[in-house]
PDB file of C-alpha atoms and ligand atoms in Angstrom:
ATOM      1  CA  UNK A   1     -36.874  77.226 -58.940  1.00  0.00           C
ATOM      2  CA  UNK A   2     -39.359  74.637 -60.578  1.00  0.00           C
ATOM      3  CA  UNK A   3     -37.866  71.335 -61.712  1.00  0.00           C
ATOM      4  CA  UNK A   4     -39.833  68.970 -64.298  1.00  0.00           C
ATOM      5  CA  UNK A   5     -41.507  65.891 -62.669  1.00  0.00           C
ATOM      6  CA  UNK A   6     -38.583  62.363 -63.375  1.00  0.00           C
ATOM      7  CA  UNK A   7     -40.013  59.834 -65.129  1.00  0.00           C
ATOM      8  CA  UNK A   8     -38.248  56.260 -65.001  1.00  0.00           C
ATOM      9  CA  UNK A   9     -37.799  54.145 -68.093  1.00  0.00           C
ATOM     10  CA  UNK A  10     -40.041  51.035 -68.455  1.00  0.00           C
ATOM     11  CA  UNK A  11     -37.226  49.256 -70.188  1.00  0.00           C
ATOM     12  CA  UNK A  12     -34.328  50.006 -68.971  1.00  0.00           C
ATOM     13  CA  UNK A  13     -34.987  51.681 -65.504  1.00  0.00           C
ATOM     14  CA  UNK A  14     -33.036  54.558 -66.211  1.00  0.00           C
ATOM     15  CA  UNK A  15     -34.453  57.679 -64.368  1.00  0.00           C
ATOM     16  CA  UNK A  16     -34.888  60.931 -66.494  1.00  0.00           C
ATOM     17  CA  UNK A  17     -36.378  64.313 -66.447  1.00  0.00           C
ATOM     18  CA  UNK A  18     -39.399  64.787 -68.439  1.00  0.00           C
ATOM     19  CA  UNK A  19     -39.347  67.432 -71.248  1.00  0.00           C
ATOM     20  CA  UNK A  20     -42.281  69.904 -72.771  1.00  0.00           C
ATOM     21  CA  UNK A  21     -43.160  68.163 -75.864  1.00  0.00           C
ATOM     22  CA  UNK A  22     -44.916  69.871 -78.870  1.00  0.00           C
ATOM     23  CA  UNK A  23     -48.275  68.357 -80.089  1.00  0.00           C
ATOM     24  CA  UNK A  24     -48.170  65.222 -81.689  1.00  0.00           C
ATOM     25  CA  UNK A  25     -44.409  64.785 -79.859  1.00  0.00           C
ATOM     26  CA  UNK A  26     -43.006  61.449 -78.529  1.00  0.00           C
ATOM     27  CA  UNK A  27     -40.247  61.457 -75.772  1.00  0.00           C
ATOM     28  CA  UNK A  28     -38.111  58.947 -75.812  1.00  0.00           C
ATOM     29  CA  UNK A  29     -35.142  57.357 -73.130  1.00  0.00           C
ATOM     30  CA  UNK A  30     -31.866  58.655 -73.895  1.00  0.00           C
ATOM     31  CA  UNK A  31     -30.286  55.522 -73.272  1.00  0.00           C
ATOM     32  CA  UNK A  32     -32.414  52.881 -74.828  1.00  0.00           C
ATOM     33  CA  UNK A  33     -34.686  54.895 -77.297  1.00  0.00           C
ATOM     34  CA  UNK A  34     -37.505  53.559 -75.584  1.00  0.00           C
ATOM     35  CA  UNK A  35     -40.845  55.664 -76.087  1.00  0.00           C
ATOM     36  CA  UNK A  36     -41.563  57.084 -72.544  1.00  0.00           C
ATOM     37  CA  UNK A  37     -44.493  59.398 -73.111  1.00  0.00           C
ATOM     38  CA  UNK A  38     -46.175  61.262 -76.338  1.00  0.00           C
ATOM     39  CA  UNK A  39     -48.890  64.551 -76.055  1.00  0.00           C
ATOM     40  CA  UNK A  40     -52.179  64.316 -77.850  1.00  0.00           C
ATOM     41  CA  UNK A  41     -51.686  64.507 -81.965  1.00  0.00           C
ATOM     42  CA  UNK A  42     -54.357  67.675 -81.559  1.00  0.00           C
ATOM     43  CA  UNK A  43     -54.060  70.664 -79.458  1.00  0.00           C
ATOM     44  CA  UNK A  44     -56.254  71.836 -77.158  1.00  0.00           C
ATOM     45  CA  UNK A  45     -58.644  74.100 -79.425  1.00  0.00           C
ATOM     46  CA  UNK A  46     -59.094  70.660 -81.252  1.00  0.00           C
ATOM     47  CA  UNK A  47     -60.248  68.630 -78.401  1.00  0.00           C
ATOM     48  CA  UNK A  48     -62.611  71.757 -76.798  1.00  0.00           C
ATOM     49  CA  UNK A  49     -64.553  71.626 -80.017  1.00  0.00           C
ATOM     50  CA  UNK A  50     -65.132  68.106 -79.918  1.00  0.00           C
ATOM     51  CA  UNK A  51     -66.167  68.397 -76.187  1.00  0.00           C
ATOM     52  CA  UNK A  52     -68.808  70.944 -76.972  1.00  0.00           C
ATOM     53  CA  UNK A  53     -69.785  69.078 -80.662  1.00  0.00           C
ATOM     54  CA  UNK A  54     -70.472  66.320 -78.355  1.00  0.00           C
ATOM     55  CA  UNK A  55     -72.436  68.298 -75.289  1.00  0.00           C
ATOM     56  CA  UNK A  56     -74.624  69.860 -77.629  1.00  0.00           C
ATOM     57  CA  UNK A  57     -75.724  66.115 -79.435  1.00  0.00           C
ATOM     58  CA  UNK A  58     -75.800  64.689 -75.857  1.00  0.00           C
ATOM     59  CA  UNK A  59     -78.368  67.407 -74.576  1.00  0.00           C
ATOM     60  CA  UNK A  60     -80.231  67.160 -77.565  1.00  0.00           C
ATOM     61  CA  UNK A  61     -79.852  63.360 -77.679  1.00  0.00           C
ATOM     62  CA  UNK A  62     -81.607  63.239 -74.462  1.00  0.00           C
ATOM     63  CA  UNK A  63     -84.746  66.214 -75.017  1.00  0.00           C
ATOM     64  CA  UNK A  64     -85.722  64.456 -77.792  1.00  0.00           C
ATOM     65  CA  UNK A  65     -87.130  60.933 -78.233  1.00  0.00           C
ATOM     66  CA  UNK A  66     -85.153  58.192 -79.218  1.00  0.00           C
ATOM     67  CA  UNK A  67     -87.652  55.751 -80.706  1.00  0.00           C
ATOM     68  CA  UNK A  68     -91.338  56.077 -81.660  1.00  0.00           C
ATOM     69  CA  UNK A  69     -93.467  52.681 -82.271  1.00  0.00           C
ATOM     70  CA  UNK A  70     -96.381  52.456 -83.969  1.00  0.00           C
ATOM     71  CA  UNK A  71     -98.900  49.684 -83.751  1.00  0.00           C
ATOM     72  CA  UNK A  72    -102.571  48.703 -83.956  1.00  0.00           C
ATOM     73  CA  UNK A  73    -102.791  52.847 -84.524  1.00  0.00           C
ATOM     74  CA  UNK A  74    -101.378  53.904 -81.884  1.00  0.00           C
ATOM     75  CA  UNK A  75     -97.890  55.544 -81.303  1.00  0.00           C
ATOM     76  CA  UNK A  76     -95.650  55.385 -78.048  1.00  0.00           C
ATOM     77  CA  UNK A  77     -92.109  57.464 -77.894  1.00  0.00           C
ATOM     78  CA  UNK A  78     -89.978  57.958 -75.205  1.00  0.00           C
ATOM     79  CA  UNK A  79     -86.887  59.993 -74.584  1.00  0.00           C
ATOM     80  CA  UNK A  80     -83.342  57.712 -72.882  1.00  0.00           C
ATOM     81  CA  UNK A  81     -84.950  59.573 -69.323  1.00  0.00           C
ATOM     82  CA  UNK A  82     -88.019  58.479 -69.773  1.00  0.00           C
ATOM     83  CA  UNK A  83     -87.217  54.721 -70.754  1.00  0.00           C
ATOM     84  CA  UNK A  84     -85.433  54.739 -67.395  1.00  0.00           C
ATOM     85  CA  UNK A  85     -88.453  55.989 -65.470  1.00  0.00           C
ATOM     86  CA  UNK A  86     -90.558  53.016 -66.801  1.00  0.00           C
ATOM     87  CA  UNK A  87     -87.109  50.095 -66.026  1.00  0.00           C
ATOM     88  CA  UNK A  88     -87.938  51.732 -62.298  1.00  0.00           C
ATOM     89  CA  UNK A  89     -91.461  51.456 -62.516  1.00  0.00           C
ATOM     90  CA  UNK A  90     -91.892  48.042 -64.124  1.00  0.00           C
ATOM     91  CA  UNK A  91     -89.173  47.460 -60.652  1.00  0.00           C
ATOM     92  CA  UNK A  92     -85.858  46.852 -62.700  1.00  0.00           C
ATOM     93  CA  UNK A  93     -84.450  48.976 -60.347  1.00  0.00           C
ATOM     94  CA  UNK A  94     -80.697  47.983 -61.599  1.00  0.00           C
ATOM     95  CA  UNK A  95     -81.256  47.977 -64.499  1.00  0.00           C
ATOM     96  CA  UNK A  96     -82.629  51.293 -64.435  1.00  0.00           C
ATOM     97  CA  UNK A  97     -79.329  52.427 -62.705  1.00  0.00           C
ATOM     98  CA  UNK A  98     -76.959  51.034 -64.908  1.00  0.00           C
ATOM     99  CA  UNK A  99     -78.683  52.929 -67.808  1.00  0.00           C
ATOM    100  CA  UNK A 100     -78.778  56.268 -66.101  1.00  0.00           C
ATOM    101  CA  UNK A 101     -74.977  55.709 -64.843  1.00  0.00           C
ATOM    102  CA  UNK A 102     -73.400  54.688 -67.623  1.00  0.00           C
ATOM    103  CA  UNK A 103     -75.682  56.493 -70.502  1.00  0.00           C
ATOM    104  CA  UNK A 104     -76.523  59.532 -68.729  1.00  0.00           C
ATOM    105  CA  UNK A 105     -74.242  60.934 -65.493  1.00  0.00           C
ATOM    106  CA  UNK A 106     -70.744  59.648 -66.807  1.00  0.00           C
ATOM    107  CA  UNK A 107     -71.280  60.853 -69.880  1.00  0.00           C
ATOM    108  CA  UNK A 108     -72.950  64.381 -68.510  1.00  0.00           C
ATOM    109  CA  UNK A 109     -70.117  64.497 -66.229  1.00  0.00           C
ATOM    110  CA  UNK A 110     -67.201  63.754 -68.372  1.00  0.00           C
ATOM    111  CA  UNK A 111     -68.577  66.169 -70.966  1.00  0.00           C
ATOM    112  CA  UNK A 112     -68.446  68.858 -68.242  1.00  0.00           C
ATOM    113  CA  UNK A 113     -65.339  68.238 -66.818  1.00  0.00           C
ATOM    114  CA  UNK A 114     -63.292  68.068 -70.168  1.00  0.00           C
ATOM    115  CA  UNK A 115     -64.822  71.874 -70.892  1.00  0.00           C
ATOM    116  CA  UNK A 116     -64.018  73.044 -67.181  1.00  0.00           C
ATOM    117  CA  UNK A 117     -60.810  71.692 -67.239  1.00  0.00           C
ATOM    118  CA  UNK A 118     -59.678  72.916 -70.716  1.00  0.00           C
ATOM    119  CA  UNK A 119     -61.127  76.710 -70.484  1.00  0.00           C
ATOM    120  CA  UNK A 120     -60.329  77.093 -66.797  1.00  0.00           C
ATOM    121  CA  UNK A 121     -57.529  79.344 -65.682  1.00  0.00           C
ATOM    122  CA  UNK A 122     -57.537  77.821 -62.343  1.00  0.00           C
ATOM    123  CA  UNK A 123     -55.660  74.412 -63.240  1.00  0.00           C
ATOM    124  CA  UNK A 124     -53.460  75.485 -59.720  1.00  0.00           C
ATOM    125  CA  UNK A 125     -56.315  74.938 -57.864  1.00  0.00           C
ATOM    126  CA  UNK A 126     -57.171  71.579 -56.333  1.00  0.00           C
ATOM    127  CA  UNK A 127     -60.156  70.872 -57.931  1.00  0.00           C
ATOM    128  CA  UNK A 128     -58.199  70.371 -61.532  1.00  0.00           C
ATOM    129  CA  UNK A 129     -56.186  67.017 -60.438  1.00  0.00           C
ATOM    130  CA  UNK A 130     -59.866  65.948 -58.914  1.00  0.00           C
ATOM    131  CA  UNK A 131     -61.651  66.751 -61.941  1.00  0.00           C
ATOM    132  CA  UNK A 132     -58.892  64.631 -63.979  1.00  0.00           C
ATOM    133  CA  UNK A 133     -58.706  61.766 -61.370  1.00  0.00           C
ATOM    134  CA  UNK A 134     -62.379  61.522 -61.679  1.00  0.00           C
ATOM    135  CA  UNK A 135     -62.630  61.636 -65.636  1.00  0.00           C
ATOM    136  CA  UNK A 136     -60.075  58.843 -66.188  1.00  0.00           C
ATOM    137  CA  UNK A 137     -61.644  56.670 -63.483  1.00  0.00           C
ATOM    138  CA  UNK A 138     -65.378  57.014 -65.210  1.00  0.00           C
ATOM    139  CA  UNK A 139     -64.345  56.637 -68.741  1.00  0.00           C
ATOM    140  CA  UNK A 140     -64.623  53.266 -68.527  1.00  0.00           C
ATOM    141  CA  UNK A 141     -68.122  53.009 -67.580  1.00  0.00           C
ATOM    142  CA  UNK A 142     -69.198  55.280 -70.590  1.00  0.00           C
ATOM    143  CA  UNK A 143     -71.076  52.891 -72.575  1.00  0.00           C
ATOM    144  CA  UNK A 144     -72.801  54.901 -75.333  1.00  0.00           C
ATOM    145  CA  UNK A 145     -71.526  52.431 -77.564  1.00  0.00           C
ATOM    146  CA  UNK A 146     -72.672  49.549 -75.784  1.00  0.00           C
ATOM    147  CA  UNK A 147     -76.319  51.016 -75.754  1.00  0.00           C
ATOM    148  CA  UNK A 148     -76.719  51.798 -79.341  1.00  0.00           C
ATOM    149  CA  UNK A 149     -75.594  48.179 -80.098  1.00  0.00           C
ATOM    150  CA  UNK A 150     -78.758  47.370 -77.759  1.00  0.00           C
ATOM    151  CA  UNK A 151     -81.163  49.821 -79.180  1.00  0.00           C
ATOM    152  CA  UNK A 152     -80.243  48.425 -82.957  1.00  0.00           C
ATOM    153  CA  UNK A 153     -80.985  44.807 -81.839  1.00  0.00           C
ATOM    154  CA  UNK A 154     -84.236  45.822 -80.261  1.00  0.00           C
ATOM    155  CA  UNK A 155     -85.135  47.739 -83.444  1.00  0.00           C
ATOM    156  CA  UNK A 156     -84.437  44.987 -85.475  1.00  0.00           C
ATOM    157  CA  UNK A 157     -86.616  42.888 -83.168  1.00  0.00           C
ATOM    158  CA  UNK A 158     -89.300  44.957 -82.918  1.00  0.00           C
ATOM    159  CA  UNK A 159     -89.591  45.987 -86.731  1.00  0.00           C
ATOM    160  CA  UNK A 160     -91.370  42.546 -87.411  1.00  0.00           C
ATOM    161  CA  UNK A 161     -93.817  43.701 -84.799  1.00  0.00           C
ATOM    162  CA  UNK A 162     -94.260  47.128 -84.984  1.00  0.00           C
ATOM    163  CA  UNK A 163     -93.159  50.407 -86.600  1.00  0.00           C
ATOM    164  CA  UNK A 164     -90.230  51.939 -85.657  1.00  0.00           C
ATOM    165  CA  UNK A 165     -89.836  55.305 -86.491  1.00  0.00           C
ATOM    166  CA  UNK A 166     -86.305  56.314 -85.354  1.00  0.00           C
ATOM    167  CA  UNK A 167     -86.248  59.852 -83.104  1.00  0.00           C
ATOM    168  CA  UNK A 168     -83.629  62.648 -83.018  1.00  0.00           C
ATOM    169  CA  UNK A 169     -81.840  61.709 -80.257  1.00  0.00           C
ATOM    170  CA  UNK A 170     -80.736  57.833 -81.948  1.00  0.00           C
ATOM    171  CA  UNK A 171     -79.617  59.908 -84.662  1.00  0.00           C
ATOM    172  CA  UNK A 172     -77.779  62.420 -82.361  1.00  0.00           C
ATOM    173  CA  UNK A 173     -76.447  59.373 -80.264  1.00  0.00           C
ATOM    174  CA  UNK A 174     -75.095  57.653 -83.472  1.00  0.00           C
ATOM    175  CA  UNK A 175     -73.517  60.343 -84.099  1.00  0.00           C
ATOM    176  CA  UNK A 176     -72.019  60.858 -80.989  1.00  0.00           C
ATOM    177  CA  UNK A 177     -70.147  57.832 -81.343  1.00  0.00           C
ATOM    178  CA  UNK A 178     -67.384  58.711 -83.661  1.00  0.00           C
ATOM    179  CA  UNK A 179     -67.289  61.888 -81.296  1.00  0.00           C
ATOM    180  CA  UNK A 180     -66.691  59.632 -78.499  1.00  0.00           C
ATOM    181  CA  UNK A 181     -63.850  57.728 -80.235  1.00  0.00           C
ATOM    182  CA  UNK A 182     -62.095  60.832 -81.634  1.00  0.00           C
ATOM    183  CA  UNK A 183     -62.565  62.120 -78.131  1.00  0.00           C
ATOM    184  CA  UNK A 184     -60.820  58.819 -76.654  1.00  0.00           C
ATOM    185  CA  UNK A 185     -57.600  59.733 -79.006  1.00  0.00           C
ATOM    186  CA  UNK A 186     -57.299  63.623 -78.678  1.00  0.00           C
ATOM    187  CA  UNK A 187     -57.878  63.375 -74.773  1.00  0.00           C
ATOM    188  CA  UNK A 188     -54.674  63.185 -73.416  1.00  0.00           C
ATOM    189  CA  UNK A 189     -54.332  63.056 -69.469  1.00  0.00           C
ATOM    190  CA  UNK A 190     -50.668  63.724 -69.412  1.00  0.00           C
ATOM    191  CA  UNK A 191     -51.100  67.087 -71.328  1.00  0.00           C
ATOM    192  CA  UNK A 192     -53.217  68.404 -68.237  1.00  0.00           C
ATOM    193  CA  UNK A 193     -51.115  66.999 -65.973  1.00  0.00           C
ATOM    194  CA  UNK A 194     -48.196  68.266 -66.849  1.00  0.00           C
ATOM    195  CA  UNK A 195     -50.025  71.897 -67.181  1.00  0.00           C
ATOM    196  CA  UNK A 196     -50.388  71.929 -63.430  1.00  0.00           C
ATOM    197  CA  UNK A 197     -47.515  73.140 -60.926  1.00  0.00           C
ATOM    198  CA  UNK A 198     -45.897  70.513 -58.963  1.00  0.00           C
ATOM    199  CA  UNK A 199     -46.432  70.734 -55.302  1.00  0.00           C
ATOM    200  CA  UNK A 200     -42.817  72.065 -53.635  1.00  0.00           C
TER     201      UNK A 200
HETATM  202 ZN1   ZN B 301     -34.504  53.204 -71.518  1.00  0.00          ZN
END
């Protein structure tokens, strides 16, 4: 017969066994009244929309071209790709790679993890604690946020040089920041977690 994982109090040390809690639920000790764990204030249908809200801005965020100057008559855009095709070519190699990491593949790959993990049937399998392992360890290197604080100082720069007409996709990544961050609060490992079987 299954028994629920123990948990031990981080006050009071007292071991316990961890309880199903509804959404939005806090469990707390039963000796101190110590919070111990809480589940995600939205459910699951909640989060999956904001996962593909988000995919669809990302992908669209990075078809499109982010910035388009305009100076002396002529016109240059370029999509986030593309600006880290010419960091490689004008040999800012790491810099080049930081971009792509942290702008494109974590957030690619945390995007399509979430939506795996949350419509899969297969959360038995081990893949699902891999997938999980791997999207808490990257979140920290998504840095959207950092990047659009970038790309509005260089626009602010620029605009005393140039014209900048602003593209789709820095209007798609702004708004993928409050996505992000309501991501960051409905994301809950511990509902997942405790979603898969433990291992007898
Ligand atoms: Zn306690």
């Amino acid at each position: 017969m299954p028994t629920s994982p123990l948990i031990a109090c981080h006050d009071c040390d007292l071991v316990q066994q961890e309880v199903p809690l509804p959404v939005g639920g806090v469990a707390t000790c039963v000796r101190c009244g110590a919070p111990l764990y809480r589940s995600s204030r939205f459910g699951k249908s909640y989060t999956l929309a904001l996962c593909f809200t988000a995919a669809i801005l990302f992908v669209i965020a990075n078809l499109y071209p982010i910035i388009g100057i305009e100076s002396q008559g002529n016109r240059h855009q370029s999509t986030l790709f593309g600006a880290v095709q010419t960091l490689w070519q004008d040999d800012m190699a790491l810099m080049a790679g930081l971009v792509f990491v942290t702008i494109l593949l974590v957030p690619a790959v945390e995007l399509a993890l979430l939506i795996w993990l949350h419509l899969t049937k297969h959360l038995t399998s081990g893949l699902a604690p891999i997938a999980l392992r791997l999207i808490v360890a990257m979140q920290p290197w998504r840095m959207v946020e950092v990047f659009m604080l970038g790309l509005l100082v260089s626009v602010v720069k620029l605009s005393h040089l140039a014209h900048i007409v602003p593209g789709i996709a820095l209007w798609c990544f702004a708004a993928l920041l409050p996505l992000f961050a309501l991501l960051n609060t409905a994301f809950n490992p511990r509902d997942l977690w405790a979603a898969m079987p433990l291992k007898q």
